[in-house]
GROMACS .gro file of C-alpha atoms in nm:
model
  115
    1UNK     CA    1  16.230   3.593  -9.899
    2UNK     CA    2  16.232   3.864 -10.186
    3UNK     CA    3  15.998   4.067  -9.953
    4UNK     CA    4  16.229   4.049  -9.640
    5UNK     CA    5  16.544   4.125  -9.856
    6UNK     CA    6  16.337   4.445  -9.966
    7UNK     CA    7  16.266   4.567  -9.668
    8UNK     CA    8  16.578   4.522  -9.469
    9UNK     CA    9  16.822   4.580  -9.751
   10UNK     CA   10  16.656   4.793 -10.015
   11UNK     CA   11  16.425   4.985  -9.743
   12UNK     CA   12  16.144   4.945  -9.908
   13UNK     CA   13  15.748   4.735  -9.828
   14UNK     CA   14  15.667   4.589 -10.119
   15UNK     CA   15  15.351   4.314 -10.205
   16UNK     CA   16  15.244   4.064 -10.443
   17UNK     CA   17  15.123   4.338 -10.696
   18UNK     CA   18  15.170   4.570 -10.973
   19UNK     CA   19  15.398   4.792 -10.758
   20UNK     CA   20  15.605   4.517 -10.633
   21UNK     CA   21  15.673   4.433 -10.995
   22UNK     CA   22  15.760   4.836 -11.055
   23UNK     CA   23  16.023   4.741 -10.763
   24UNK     CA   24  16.137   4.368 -10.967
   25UNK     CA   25  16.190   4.539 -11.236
   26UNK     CA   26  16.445   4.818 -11.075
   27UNK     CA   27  16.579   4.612 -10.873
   28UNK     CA   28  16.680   4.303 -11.172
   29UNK     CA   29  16.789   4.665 -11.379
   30UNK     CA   30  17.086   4.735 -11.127
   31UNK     CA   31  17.147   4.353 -11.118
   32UNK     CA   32  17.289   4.403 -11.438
   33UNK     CA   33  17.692   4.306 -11.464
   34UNK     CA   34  17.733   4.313 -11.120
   35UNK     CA   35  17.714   3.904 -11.061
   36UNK     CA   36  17.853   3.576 -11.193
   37UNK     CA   37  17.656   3.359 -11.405
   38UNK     CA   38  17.611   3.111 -11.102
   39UNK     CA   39  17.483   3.409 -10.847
   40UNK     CA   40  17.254   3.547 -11.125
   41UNK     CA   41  17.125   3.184 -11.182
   42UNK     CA   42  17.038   3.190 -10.855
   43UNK     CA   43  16.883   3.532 -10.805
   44UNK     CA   44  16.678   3.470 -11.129
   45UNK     CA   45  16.519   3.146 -10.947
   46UNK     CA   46  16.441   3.394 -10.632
   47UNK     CA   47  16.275   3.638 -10.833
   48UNK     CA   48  16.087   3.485 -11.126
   49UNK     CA   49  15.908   3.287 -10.787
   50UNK     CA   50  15.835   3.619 -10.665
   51UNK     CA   51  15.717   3.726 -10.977
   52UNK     CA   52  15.465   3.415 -11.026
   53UNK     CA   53  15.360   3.457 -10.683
   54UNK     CA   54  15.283   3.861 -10.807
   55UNK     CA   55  15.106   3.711 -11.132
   56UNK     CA   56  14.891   3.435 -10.889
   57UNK     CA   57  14.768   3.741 -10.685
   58UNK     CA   58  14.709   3.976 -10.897
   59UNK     CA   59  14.582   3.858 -11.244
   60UNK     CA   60  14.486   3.502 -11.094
   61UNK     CA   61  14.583   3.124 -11.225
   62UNK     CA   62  14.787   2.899 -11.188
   63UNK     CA   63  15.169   2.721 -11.269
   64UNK     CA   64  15.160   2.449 -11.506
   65UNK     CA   65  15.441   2.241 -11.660
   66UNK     CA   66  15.432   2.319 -12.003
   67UNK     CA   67  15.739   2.203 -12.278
   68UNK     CA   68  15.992   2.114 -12.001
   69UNK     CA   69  15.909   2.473 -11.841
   70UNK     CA   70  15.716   2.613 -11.591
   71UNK     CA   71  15.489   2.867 -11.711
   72UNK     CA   72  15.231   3.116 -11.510
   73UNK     CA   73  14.928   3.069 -11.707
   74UNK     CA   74  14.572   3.267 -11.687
   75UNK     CA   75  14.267   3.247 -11.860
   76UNK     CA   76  14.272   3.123 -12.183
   77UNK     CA   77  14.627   3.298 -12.252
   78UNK     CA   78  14.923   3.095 -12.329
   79UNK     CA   79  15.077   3.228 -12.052
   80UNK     CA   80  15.438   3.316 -11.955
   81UNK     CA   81  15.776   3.192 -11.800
   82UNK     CA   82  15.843   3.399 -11.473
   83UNK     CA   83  16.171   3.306 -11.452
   84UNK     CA   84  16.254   3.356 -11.815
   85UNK     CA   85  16.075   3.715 -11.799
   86UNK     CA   86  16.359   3.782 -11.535
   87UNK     CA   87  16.653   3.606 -11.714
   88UNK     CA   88  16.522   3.803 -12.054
   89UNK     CA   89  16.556   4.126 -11.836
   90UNK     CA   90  16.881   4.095 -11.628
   91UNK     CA   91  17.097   3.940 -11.972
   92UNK     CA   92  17.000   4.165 -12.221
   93UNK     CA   93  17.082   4.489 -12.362
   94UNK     CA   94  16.716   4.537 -12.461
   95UNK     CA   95  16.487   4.401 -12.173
   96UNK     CA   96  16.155   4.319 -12.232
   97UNK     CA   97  16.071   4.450 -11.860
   98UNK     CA   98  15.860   4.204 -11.604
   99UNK     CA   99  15.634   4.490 -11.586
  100UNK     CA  100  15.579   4.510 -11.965
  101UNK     CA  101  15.496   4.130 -11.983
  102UNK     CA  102  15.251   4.184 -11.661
  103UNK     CA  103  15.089   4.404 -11.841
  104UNK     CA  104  15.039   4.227 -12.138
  105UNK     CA  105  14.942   3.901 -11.971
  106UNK     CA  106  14.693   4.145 -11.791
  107UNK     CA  107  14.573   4.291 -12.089
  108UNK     CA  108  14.525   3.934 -12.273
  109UNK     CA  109  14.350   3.820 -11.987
  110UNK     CA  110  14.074   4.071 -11.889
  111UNK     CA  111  14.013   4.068 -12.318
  112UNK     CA  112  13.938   3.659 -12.253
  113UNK     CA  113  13.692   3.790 -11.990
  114UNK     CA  114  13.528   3.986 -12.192
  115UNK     CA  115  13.169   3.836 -12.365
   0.00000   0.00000   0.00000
């Protein structure tokens, strides 16, 4: 769904990868103050999916139910909550970006790879 919205509406191809959480993160940027709670609710489910289904392909793992949340977890890293990665980033002043948690949940896993 976030894919088709993309192309048709934000002209632009974008995958389950690093560059399609570049895009996530723009795009939940000029989300900011522009919605009602309820819309952003729902946008925030739409995207933190896209964003697990961008963790799943590109760092590997898997969604497990962890303390009443879902959480995108690889490796032997705790892991993270898509959806609150989002949230974090649309609400606050401050993000922490989706791309800078990618990275560090890329980071943490390839150094659990390591012998």
């Amino acid at each position: 769904m976030i894919r088709r919205f993309a192309r048709n509406y934000r002209d632009a191809d974008i995958s389950y990868d690093r560059d399609g959480i570049e895009w996530l993160g723009v795009y939940v940027d000029s989300l900011r103050e522009k919605a009602t709670d309820l819309e952003n609710e729902q946008r925030i489910f739409a995207l933190g999916c896209f964003y697990g289904v961008c963790l799943e392909e590109t760092i590997g793992g898997e969604w497990n139910f962890v303390d009443d949340n879902w959480r995108f977890v690889s490796g032997d890293s705790y892991g993270i909550d898509p959806f609150e990665c989002v949230r974090s980033q649309l609400r606050t002043d401050r993000p922490v970006s989706v791309l800078a948690a990618f990275d560090a949940l890329e980071k943490s896993t390839s150094m659990s790879d390591e012998p």
